Amino acid sequence: MSDASVLIDAARTAHREANWREARAGFLAANADGGLAPSDLRALAASQWWLSDIDGCLVSLESAYRASRAEHDEVACADTALLISLLRLTRGELTVGTAWARRAQRLLADRPDSLSHAYLAYLEGASGIAAGSEDLWTEGSVARLRELDATLDDPAVGAIAAVVEGMRAMRSGDAAGGFGKLDEAMLAVVGGDVAPEWAGDILCMTIHACYELADYRRMAEWTHATEQWCAGYGADAVYVGVCRVHRLELRSAGGDWTETESELERACADLQSADPWVAGEGWYQVGEIRRLRGDAAGARAAYDQARELDIDPAPGEALLQLAEGDGERAWALLTSALIGRDRLARVRLLRAGVEVALATGRDADARELRDELVTAADDFGTDGFRAWSEHGSGMVALAGGDPAGAVEAFHRALGLLTRLGLRWEQASMRSWIAAGLDAQGDAAAATQMRADAAAAFDRLGAIPVAVQKRPEAPRTGPLTEREGRSWRSSRRGHPTATSPPGSSSARRPSVATWRTST
């Protein structure tokens, strides 16, 4: 047996045993002069992918594609093209990734339906290429996968069909129905029915859907399930890093900041080449921790890191500007971020929009944003959205001279935030309740509530929330020409659930392009 054969056999064994480092080293050594078979090149690519060596993985996959084409194996060519498209899109290489998806479409066009067609439909639904536009999760992609699921006896196809149907339902406002489908799909994914490269993207997308809808309980459960899934592929697996970021996001939301900030920095740095979108989301969370702790310069540095990875640091950056007294700049940042985002993607910005609008005297705009937030909370129905809605309603009531109504809304928000376990949010809400009690003339109760909030902020290591004072004269004049254009554009963009987000960070530059900046 030749030296190359020995190396290949050892590498294949290491690959089967999920020993990715030895597999990569063995395949690379055996391929020093080229000549690895297409299947071995794909095994090398898989080993590189698990180790977050995405550049090497793509080189190996493209070599596998060429080798399969030389053997006239169109099925292998199509499967390899689909994987290349997935990885290119994940890295934000939209033109190249779409070109590889088109190539896979052509190769599969005249072939009998198969699992490969399901992966193609998933790519098409997530990127909009099937519709010839940027519309995501169209009825066409749902219908195609239902057809494939009915035709093929394959649990992977059923899982992919459930993912796409769930995403369409969720983006259309049916959060309960959407999550029902996604939960069903996740069971199949963590059960090993879906190929790992595709399973990882589905897992990450579903976890982010939980985060975007402020469903932290479901996010925690699926993050734990994903961590268990990753454990079967070794400690070096790329999605170990992704899970670490999600776990740290949960810790940050809960107010556990002591070690989270530094751990998030390390996790984001490790993940930037493999999954820049998740890394960018992590950097945004670092910025939020720093902002809430009063480290303005550090927050800006983290927001800049997020922006470099195509994540718009809204609403945090706008709230930082407001806290520093530049309400006009805060308003400009928020209206810019809202432009072109779909209905769900706007929700995380609306509460901050209400606060900034009121602080700058834009009462009519504040009420309009409040109404949109209330409608979204009613339609999507998560506790997080309901809490934000109550907070927004309370702010408008307080500004409008109804302190009793404001205090009632703030207390409803506090109850929801307590159920969610969001400690900083609870302290913040107590500050708003104190402001409402002051406006009612109940100074003693306001003092006690403010003291409770201060103690909670002190435990968190956060600066106290300063409820923004109203400007002396509410702004009643027209918007500037620039503001008018931005606001009219944003209002046109929000009613349609499938309208494409327009800011550079509003969509993940990957197969899961629906995933929006938080």
Coordinates of C-alpha atoms in Angstrom, one line a residue:
M1 CA 0.0 0.0 0.0
S2 CA 1.4 3.4 -1.0
D3 CA 2.1 6.2 1.5
A4 CA -0.8 8.2 0.1
S5 CA -3.2 5.3 0.6
V6 CA -2.1 4.9 4.2
L7 CA -2.7 8.7 4.7
I8 CA -6.1 8.6 3.1
D9 CA -7.2 5.5 5.1
A10 CA -6.1 7.2 8.3
A11 CA -7.8 10.5 7.4
R12 CA -11.1 8.7 6.5
T13 CA -11.0 6.9 9.9
A14 CA -10.4 10.2 11.7
H15 CA -13.3 11.8 9.7
R16 CA -15.7 9.0 10.7
E17 CA -14.6 9.5 14.4
A18 CA -15.2 13.3 14.2
N19 CA -11.4 13.8 14.8
W20 CA -11.4 16.9 12.6
R21 CA -7.9 18.0 13.1
E22 CA -6.3 14.6 12.3
A23 CA -8.7 14.2 9.3
R24 CA -7.8 17.6 7.9
A25 CA -4.0 17.0 8.4
G26 CA -4.2 13.5 6.8
F27 CA -6.3 14.6 3.7
L28 CA -4.1 17.6 3.1
A29 CA -0.9 15.5 3.3
A30 CA -2.4 12.9 0.9
N31 CA -3.4 15.7 -1.4
A32 CA 0.0 17.4 -1.5
D33 CA 0.3 16.7 -5.2
G34 CA -3.5 16.7 -5.9
G35 CA -5.5 13.8 -7.0
L36 CA -7.9 13.2 -4.1
A37 CA -11.2 11.6 -5.1
P38 CA -14.2 13.9 -5.0
S39 CA -15.6 12.1 -1.9
D40 CA -12.3 12.6 0.0
L41 CA -12.2 16.3 -1.0
R42 CA -15.7 16.7 0.4
A43 CA -14.6 14.9 3.6
L44 CA -11.6 17.3 3.8
A45 CA -14.0 20.2 3.3
A46 CA -16.3 19.0 6.1
S47 CA -13.3 18.7 8.5
Q48 CA -12.2 22.2 7.6
W49 CA -15.7 23.5 8.1
W50 CA -16.1 22.0 11.6
L51 CA -12.8 23.6 12.5
S52 CA -14.0 27.1 11.3
D53 CA -11.4 27.0 8.4
I54 CA -14.0 28.3 6.0
D55 CA -11.4 29.6 3.4
G56 CA -9.9 26.1 3.2
C57 CA -13.3 24.5 3.2
L58 CA -14.3 26.5 0.1
V59 CA -11.1 25.7 -1.7
S60 CA -11.7 22.0 -1.1
L61 CA -15.3 22.2 -2.1
E62 CA -14.5 23.9 -5.4
S63 CA -11.9 21.3 -6.0
A64 CA -14.5 18.6 -5.3
Y65 CA -16.8 20.3 -7.8
R66 CA -14.3 20.3 -10.5
A67 CA -13.3 16.6 -9.8
S68 CA -17.0 15.6 -9.9
R69 CA -17.5 17.5 -13.1
A70 CA -14.5 15.7 -14.7
E71 CA -16.3 12.4 -13.8
H72 CA -19.6 13.7 -15.2
D73 CA -21.3 13.2 -11.9
E74 CA -24.0 15.9 -12.0
V75 CA -25.6 14.9 -8.8
A76 CA -22.4 15.3 -6.8
C77 CA -21.8 18.6 -8.7
A78 CA -25.2 19.9 -7.7
D79 CA -24.8 18.9 -4.0
T80 CA -21.4 20.5 -3.9
A81 CA -22.6 23.7 -5.6
L82 CA -25.4 23.9 -3.0
L83 CA -22.9 23.7 -0.1
I84 CA -20.7 26.3 -1.7
S85 CA -23.7 28.6 -2.1
L86 CA -24.7 28.1 1.5
L87 CA -21.2 29.0 2.8
R88 CA -20.7 31.9 0.4
L89 CA -24.0 33.4 1.4
T90 CA -23.2 32.9 5.1
R91 CA -20.0 35.0 4.6
G92 CA -22.0 37.8 2.9
E93 CA -20.7 37.0 -0.6
L94 CA -24.1 37.4 -2.1
T95 CA -23.2 37.6 -5.8
V96 CA -20.9 34.6 -5.8
G97 CA -23.3 32.6 -3.5
T98 CA -26.2 33.3 -5.7
A99 CA -24.3 32.3 -8.8
W100 CA -23.5 28.9 -7.2
A101 CA -27.2 28.5 -6.3
R102 CA -28.1 29.2 -9.9
R103 CA -25.6 26.6 -11.0
A104 CA -27.3 24.0 -8.7
Q105 CA -30.7 25.0 -10.1
R106 CA -29.5 24.3 -13.6
L107 CA -28.0 20.9 -12.6
L108 CA -31.1 19.8 -10.8
A109 CA -33.6 21.1 -13.3
D110 CA -34.2 17.9 -15.2
R111 CA -33.5 15.4 -12.5
P112 CA -36.1 13.5 -10.4
D113 CA -37.1 15.2 -7.1
S114 CA -34.7 14.4 -4.3
L115 CA -33.3 15.8 -1.0
S116 CA -31.1 18.1 -3.0
H117 CA -34.1 19.8 -4.4
A118 CA -35.3 20.4 -0.8
Y119 CA -32.0 22.0 0.1
L120 CA -32.3 24.1 -3.1
A121 CA -35.8 25.2 -2.1
Y122 CA -34.5 26.2 1.3
L123 CA -31.8 28.3 -0.2
E124 CA -34.3 29.9 -2.6
G125 CA -36.8 30.7 0.1
A126 CA -34.1 32.2 2.4
S127 CA -32.5 34.3 -0.3
G128 CA -35.3 35.3 -2.6
I129 CA -33.6 34.0 -5.7
A130 CA -36.6 31.8 -6.6
A131 CA -38.9 34.8 -6.8
G132 CA -36.3 36.8 -8.8
S133 CA -36.4 39.4 -6.1
E134 CA -35.5 39.9 -2.5
D135 CA -38.9 38.5 -1.2
L136 CA -38.2 35.9 1.4
W137 CA -40.1 32.8 2.4
T138 CA -42.6 33.1 -0.4
E139 CA -45.7 30.9 -0.8
G140 CA -43.9 29.4 -3.8
S141 CA -41.1 28.1 -1.7
V142 CA -43.5 26.7 0.9
A143 CA -45.6 25.0 -1.8
R144 CA -42.6 23.5 -3.4
L145 CA -41.4 22.0 -0.2
R146 CA -44.9 20.7 0.7
E147 CA -44.8 18.9 -2.7
L148 CA -41.4 17.4 -2.0
D149 CA -42.5 16.3 1.5
A150 CA -45.5 14.6 0.0
T151 CA -43.5 12.9 -2.7
L152 CA -40.3 11.8 -0.8
D153 CA -40.2 9.6 2.2
D154 CA -37.4 11.5 3.9
P155 CA -37.5 13.1 7.4
A156 CA -34.9 15.7 6.3
V157 CA -37.3 17.0 3.7
G158 CA -40.1 17.2 6.2
A159 CA -37.9 19.1 8.6
I160 CA -36.8 21.6 5.9
A161 CA -40.5 22.0 4.8
A162 CA -41.4 22.8 8.4
V163 CA -38.6 25.4 8.7
V164 CA -39.7 27.3 5.6
E165 CA -43.4 27.1 6.4
G166 CA -42.6 28.3 10.0
M167 CA -40.6 31.2 8.8
R168 CA -43.3 32.3 6.4
A169 CA -45.9 32.1 9.1
M170 CA -43.7 34.0 11.6
R171 CA -42.9 36.8 9.2
S172 CA -46.6 37.1 8.4
G173 CA -47.5 37.7 12.1
D174 CA -48.4 34.2 13.2
A175 CA -45.8 33.7 15.8
A176 CA -47.5 30.8 17.5
G177 CA -48.0 28.9 14.3
G178 CA -44.5 29.7 13.1
F179 CA -42.9 28.6 16.3
G180 CA -44.9 25.4 16.2
K181 CA -43.5 24.5 12.8
L182 CA -39.9 25.6 13.8
D183 CA -40.1 23.5 17.0
E184 CA -41.2 20.5 14.9
A185 CA -38.3 21.0 12.5
M186 CA -35.8 21.5 15.4
L187 CA -36.6 18.1 16.8
A188 CA -35.6 16.5 13.5
V189 CA -32.5 18.7 13.2
V190 CA -31.1 17.9 16.6
G191 CA -32.1 14.3 16.0
G192 CA -29.6 14.0 13.2
D193 CA -32.1 13.9 10.2
V194 CA -30.5 16.9 8.5
A195 CA -27.0 17.1 7.1
P196 CA -24.8 19.0 9.6
E197 CA -23.9 22.0 7.4
W198 CA -27.6 22.7 6.8
A199 CA -28.7 21.7 10.3
G200 CA -26.3 24.3 11.8
D201 CA -27.9 27.1 9.7
I202 CA -31.4 26.0 10.7
L203 CA -30.5 25.9 14.3
C204 CA -28.9 29.3 14.3
M205 CA -31.8 30.8 12.4
T206 CA -34.4 29.4 14.8
I207 CA -32.5 30.6 17.9
H208 CA -32.3 34.0 16.4
A209 CA -36.0 34.0 15.7
C210 CA -36.5 33.4 19.4
Y211 CA -34.2 36.3 20.2
E212 CA -35.9 38.6 17.7
L213 CA -39.3 37.9 19.1
A214 CA -38.0 38.3 22.7
D215 CA -39.0 34.7 23.5
Y216 CA -36.0 34.0 25.9
R217 CA -37.4 30.8 27.4
R218 CA -37.6 29.1 24.0
M219 CA -34.2 30.6 23.0
A220 CA -32.6 29.1 26.1
E221 CA -34.1 25.7 25.5
W222 CA -33.1 25.5 21.8
T223 CA -29.6 26.9 22.6
H224 CA -29.2 24.0 25.1
A225 CA -30.4 21.5 22.5
T226 CA -28.0 22.9 20.0
E227 CA -25.1 22.6 22.4
Q228 CA -26.0 19.0 23.0
W229 CA -26.1 18.5 19.2
C230 CA -22.7 20.1 18.8
A231 CA -21.2 17.9 21.5
G232 CA -21.5 14.9 19.2
Y233 CA -19.2 16.5 16.7
G234 CA -16.3 17.4 19.1
A235 CA -15.2 20.5 21.0
D236 CA -13.7 22.1 17.9
A237 CA -17.0 22.2 16.0
V238 CA -17.8 25.6 14.5
Y239 CA -21.3 25.8 16.1
V240 CA -19.8 25.5 19.5
G241 CA -18.7 29.1 19.0
V242 CA -22.1 30.1 17.7
C243 CA -23.8 28.5 20.7
R244 CA -21.4 30.3 23.0
V245 CA -22.5 33.7 21.6
H246 CA -26.2 32.8 21.9
R247 CA -25.6 31.6 25.5
L248 CA -23.8 34.8 26.4
E249 CA -26.6 36.9 24.8
L250 CA -29.0 35.2 27.1
R251 CA -26.7 35.9 30.1
S252 CA -26.5 39.5 29.0
A253 CA -30.2 39.9 28.7
G254 CA -30.6 38.5 32.2
G255 CA -28.1 41.1 33.6
D256 CA -25.2 38.7 34.2
W257 CA -22.5 41.1 33.0
T258 CA -19.5 40.4 35.3
E259 CA -17.7 38.0 32.9
T260 CA -20.1 38.1 29.9
E261 CA -18.5 41.1 28.3
S262 CA -15.0 39.7 28.1
E263 CA -16.3 36.2 27.1
L264 CA -18.4 37.8 24.3
E265 CA -15.3 39.7 23.0
R266 CA -13.3 36.5 22.8
A267 CA -16.2 34.5 21.3
C268 CA -16.8 37.2 18.6
A269 CA -13.2 37.4 17.7
D270 CA -13.0 33.6 17.3
L271 CA -16.2 33.6 15.1
Q272 CA -15.7 36.5 12.8
S273 CA -14.3 34.5 9.9
A274 CA -16.7 31.6 10.2
D275 CA -20.0 33.4 10.9
P276 CA -19.5 37.2 10.7
W277 CA -23.2 37.9 11.2
V278 CA -23.4 36.1 14.6
A279 CA -20.1 37.8 15.5
G280 CA -21.5 41.2 14.6
E281 CA -24.6 40.5 16.8
G282 CA -22.3 39.6 19.6
W283 CA -20.3 42.8 19.2
Y284 CA -23.6 44.7 19.4
Q285 CA -24.4 43.0 22.7
V286 CA -20.9 44.0 24.0
G287 CA -21.8 47.6 23.1
E288 CA -25.1 47.3 25.0
I289 CA -23.4 46.1 28.1
R290 CA -20.9 48.9 28.0
R291 CA -23.6 51.5 27.3
L292 CA -25.7 50.4 30.2
R293 CA -22.6 50.5 32.5
G294 CA -21.8 54.0 31.4
D295 CA -18.8 53.2 29.2
A296 CA -19.7 55.4 26.2
A297 CA -16.3 55.2 24.5
G298 CA -16.2 51.4 24.9
A299 CA -19.8 51.1 23.6
R300 CA -19.0 53.1 20.5
A301 CA -15.9 50.9 19.8
A302 CA -18.1 47.8 20.0
Y303 CA -20.8 49.3 17.9
D304 CA -18.2 50.1 15.3
Q305 CA -17.1 46.4 15.3
A306 CA -20.7 45.4 14.8
R307 CA -21.1 47.9 11.9
E308 CA -17.9 46.5 10.2
L309 CA -19.7 43.2 10.2
D310 CA -22.8 44.7 8.6
I311 CA -24.8 44.9 11.8
D312 CA -26.6 48.3 12.3
P313 CA -26.1 49.1 16.1
A314 CA -29.6 50.3 16.5
P315 CA -31.3 51.1 18.8
G316 CA -28.4 51.1 21.2
E317 CA -26.4 53.8 19.4
A318 CA -29.4 56.1 19.2
L319 CA -30.1 55.7 22.9
L320 CA -26.5 56.5 23.7
Q321 CA -26.8 59.7 21.7
L322 CA -30.0 60.5 23.6
A323 CA -28.4 59.9 27.0
E324 CA -25.6 62.3 26.0
G325 CA -28.1 65.0 25.1
D326 CA -28.1 64.8 21.3
G327 CA -31.7 63.9 20.7
E328 CA -31.7 65.1 17.1
R329 CA -28.9 62.8 16.2
A330 CA -30.6 59.9 18.1
W331 CA -33.8 60.6 16.0
A332 CA -31.8 60.6 12.8
L333 CA -30.2 57.3 13.6
L334 CA -33.5 55.6 14.5
T335 CA -35.4 56.9 11.4
S336 CA -32.5 55.8 9.2
A337 CA -32.5 52.3 10.8
L338 CA -36.3 51.9 10.4
I339 CA -36.2 52.6 6.6
G340 CA -37.1 49.5 4.6
R341 CA -37.2 47.0 7.4
D342 CA -40.0 44.5 7.4
R343 CA -42.7 44.5 10.0
L344 CA -41.0 42.1 12.5
A345 CA -37.6 43.7 12.0
R346 CA -39.0 47.1 13.1
V347 CA -40.3 46.0 16.4
R348 CA -37.0 46.1 18.4
L349 CA -36.6 49.8 17.3
L350 CA -40.1 51.0 18.1
R351 CA -39.9 51.4 21.9
A352 CA -36.6 53.4 21.5
G353 CA -38.3 55.4 18.8
V354 CA -41.2 56.3 21.2
E355 CA -38.7 57.4 23.8
V356 CA -36.6 59.5 21.4
A357 CA -39.6 61.0 19.7
L358 CA -41.1 62.2 23.1
A359 CA -37.7 63.5 24.3
T360 CA -37.4 65.6 21.1
G361 CA -41.0 66.9 21.1
R362 CA -42.3 64.7 18.3
D363 CA -45.5 63.7 20.0
A364 CA -47.4 62.7 16.9
D365 CA -44.5 60.5 15.7
A366 CA -44.3 58.9 19.2
R367 CA -48.0 58.0 19.1
E368 CA -47.7 56.5 15.6
L369 CA -44.7 54.4 16.7
R370 CA -46.6 53.4 19.9
D371 CA -49.6 52.3 17.8
E372 CA -47.4 50.2 15.6
L373 CA -45.8 48.6 18.6
V374 CA -49.2 47.8 20.2
T375 CA -50.4 46.2 17.0
A376 CA -47.2 44.1 16.7
A377 CA -47.5 42.9 20.3
D378 CA -51.1 41.9 19.8
D379 CA -50.3 40.1 16.6
F380 CA -47.1 38.3 17.6
G381 CA -48.2 37.7 21.2
T382 CA -44.9 37.2 22.9
D383 CA -44.3 38.4 26.5
G384 CA -41.3 40.4 25.4
F385 CA -43.3 42.3 22.8
R386 CA -46.2 42.9 25.3
A387 CA -43.7 44.3 27.8
W388 CA -42.3 46.7 25.2
S389 CA -45.8 47.7 24.1
E390 CA -46.8 48.5 27.7
H391 CA -43.7 50.5 28.2
G392 CA -44.3 52.5 25.0
S393 CA -47.9 53.1 26.0
G394 CA -46.8 54.2 29.4
M395 CA -44.3 56.7 28.0
V396 CA -46.9 58.2 25.8
A397 CA -49.5 58.4 28.6
L398 CA -47.0 60.1 30.9
A399 CA -46.0 62.7 28.3
G400 CA -49.7 63.3 27.5
G401 CA -50.6 64.2 31.1
D402 CA -52.1 60.8 32.2
P403 CA -49.7 59.7 35.0
A404 CA -52.2 57.2 36.4
G405 CA -52.5 55.5 33.1
A406 CA -48.7 55.5 32.7
V407 CA -48.1 53.9 36.1
E408 CA -50.6 51.2 35.3
A409 CA -48.9 50.4 32.0
F410 CA -45.5 50.5 33.6
H411 CA -46.6 48.0 36.3
R412 CA -48.0 45.7 33.6
A413 CA -44.6 45.9 31.8
L414 CA -42.8 45.2 35.1
G415 CA -44.8 42.0 35.7
L416 CA -43.9 40.7 32.2
L417 CA -40.2 41.6 32.5
T418 CA -40.1 39.9 35.9
R419 CA -41.5 36.7 34.4
L420 CA -38.9 36.9 31.7
G421 CA -36.1 37.4 34.3
L422 CA -34.7 40.5 32.7
R423 CA -33.1 42.3 35.6
W424 CA -31.9 45.5 34.0
E425 CA -35.2 45.9 32.3
Q426 CA -37.0 45.5 35.7
A427 CA -34.8 48.2 37.3
S428 CA -35.4 50.5 34.3
M429 CA -39.1 50.0 34.6
R430 CA -39.0 50.9 38.3
S431 CA -37.4 54.2 37.3
W432 CA -40.3 54.9 34.9
I433 CA -42.8 54.0 37.6
A434 CA -41.1 56.5 39.9
A435 CA -41.4 59.2 37.3
G436 CA -45.1 58.4 36.9
L437 CA -45.6 58.5 40.7
D438 CA -43.8 61.9 40.9
A439 CA -46.2 63.2 38.2
Q440 CA -49.1 62.0 40.3
G441 CA -47.7 63.8 43.3
D442 CA -46.9 60.7 45.3
A443 CA -43.4 61.7 46.3
A444 CA -43.0 59.0 49.0
A445 CA -43.9 56.1 46.8
A446 CA -41.7 57.6 44.0
T447 CA -38.7 57.9 46.4
Q448 CA -39.1 54.2 47.5
M449 CA -39.5 53.0 43.9
R450 CA -36.4 55.0 42.8
A451 CA -34.4 53.6 45.7
D452 CA -35.4 50.0 44.7
A453 CA -34.3 50.8 41.1
A454 CA -31.0 52.3 42.3
A455 CA -30.2 49.2 44.4
A456 CA -30.9 46.9 41.4
F457 CA -28.7 49.1 39.1
D458 CA -25.9 48.9 41.8
R459 CA -26.1 45.1 41.9
L460 CA -25.8 45.0 38.1
G461 CA -23.0 47.5 38.0
A462 CA -25.1 49.7 35.7
I463 CA -25.7 53.4 35.7
P464 CA -29.2 54.5 36.9
V465 CA -31.8 55.2 34.2
A466 CA -32.5 58.9 33.9
V467 CA -36.0 59.3 32.6
Q468 CA -35.7 61.9 29.8
K469 CA -37.3 65.3 30.6
R470 CA -39.7 66.8 28.1
P471 CA -38.5 69.7 26.0
E472 CA -40.0 73.0 27.1
A473 CA -42.1 73.4 23.9
P474 CA -43.2 70.2 22.0
R475 CA -42.0 70.2 18.4
T476 CA -45.1 70.9 16.3
G477 CA -43.6 72.2 13.1
P478 CA -43.0 70.1 10.0
L479 CA -40.1 67.7 9.6
T480 CA -37.1 68.9 7.7
E481 CA -37.1 67.7 4.0
R482 CA -34.5 65.0 4.9
E483 CA -36.6 63.8 7.9
G484 CA -39.7 63.8 5.8
R485 CA -38.2 61.6 3.1
S486 CA -36.8 59.1 5.7
W487 CA -40.0 58.9 7.7
R488 CA -42.3 58.5 4.6
S489 CA -39.9 55.8 3.3
S490 CA -40.0 54.0 6.6
R491 CA -43.8 54.1 6.8
R492 CA -44.1 52.7 3.3
G493 CA -41.7 49.9 4.2
H494 CA -43.3 48.5 7.3
P495 CA -46.8 47.1 6.5
T496 CA -45.7 44.3 4.3
A497 CA -44.3 41.3 6.1
T498 CA -42.2 40.1 3.2
S499 CA -40.8 43.5 2.1
P500 CA -37.0 43.4 2.1
P501 CA -35.2 45.2 4.9
G502 CA -33.1 48.0 3.4
S503 CA -30.3 48.9 5.8
S504 CA -27.0 47.1 5.4
S505 CA -27.5 45.2 8.6
A506 CA -31.2 44.6 8.6
R507 CA -30.7 41.2 7.0
R508 CA -28.1 38.6 7.5
P509 CA -25.9 38.4 4.4
S510 CA -26.3 34.7 4.3
V511 CA -28.7 31.9 3.5
A512 CA -30.8 32.9 6.4
T513 CA -31.1 36.4 5.1
W514 CA -34.3 37.1 7.0
R515 CA -32.3 37.3 10.2
T516 CA -32.4 40.9 11.3
S517 CA -30.2 43.2 13.4
T518 CA -31.3 43.6 17.0

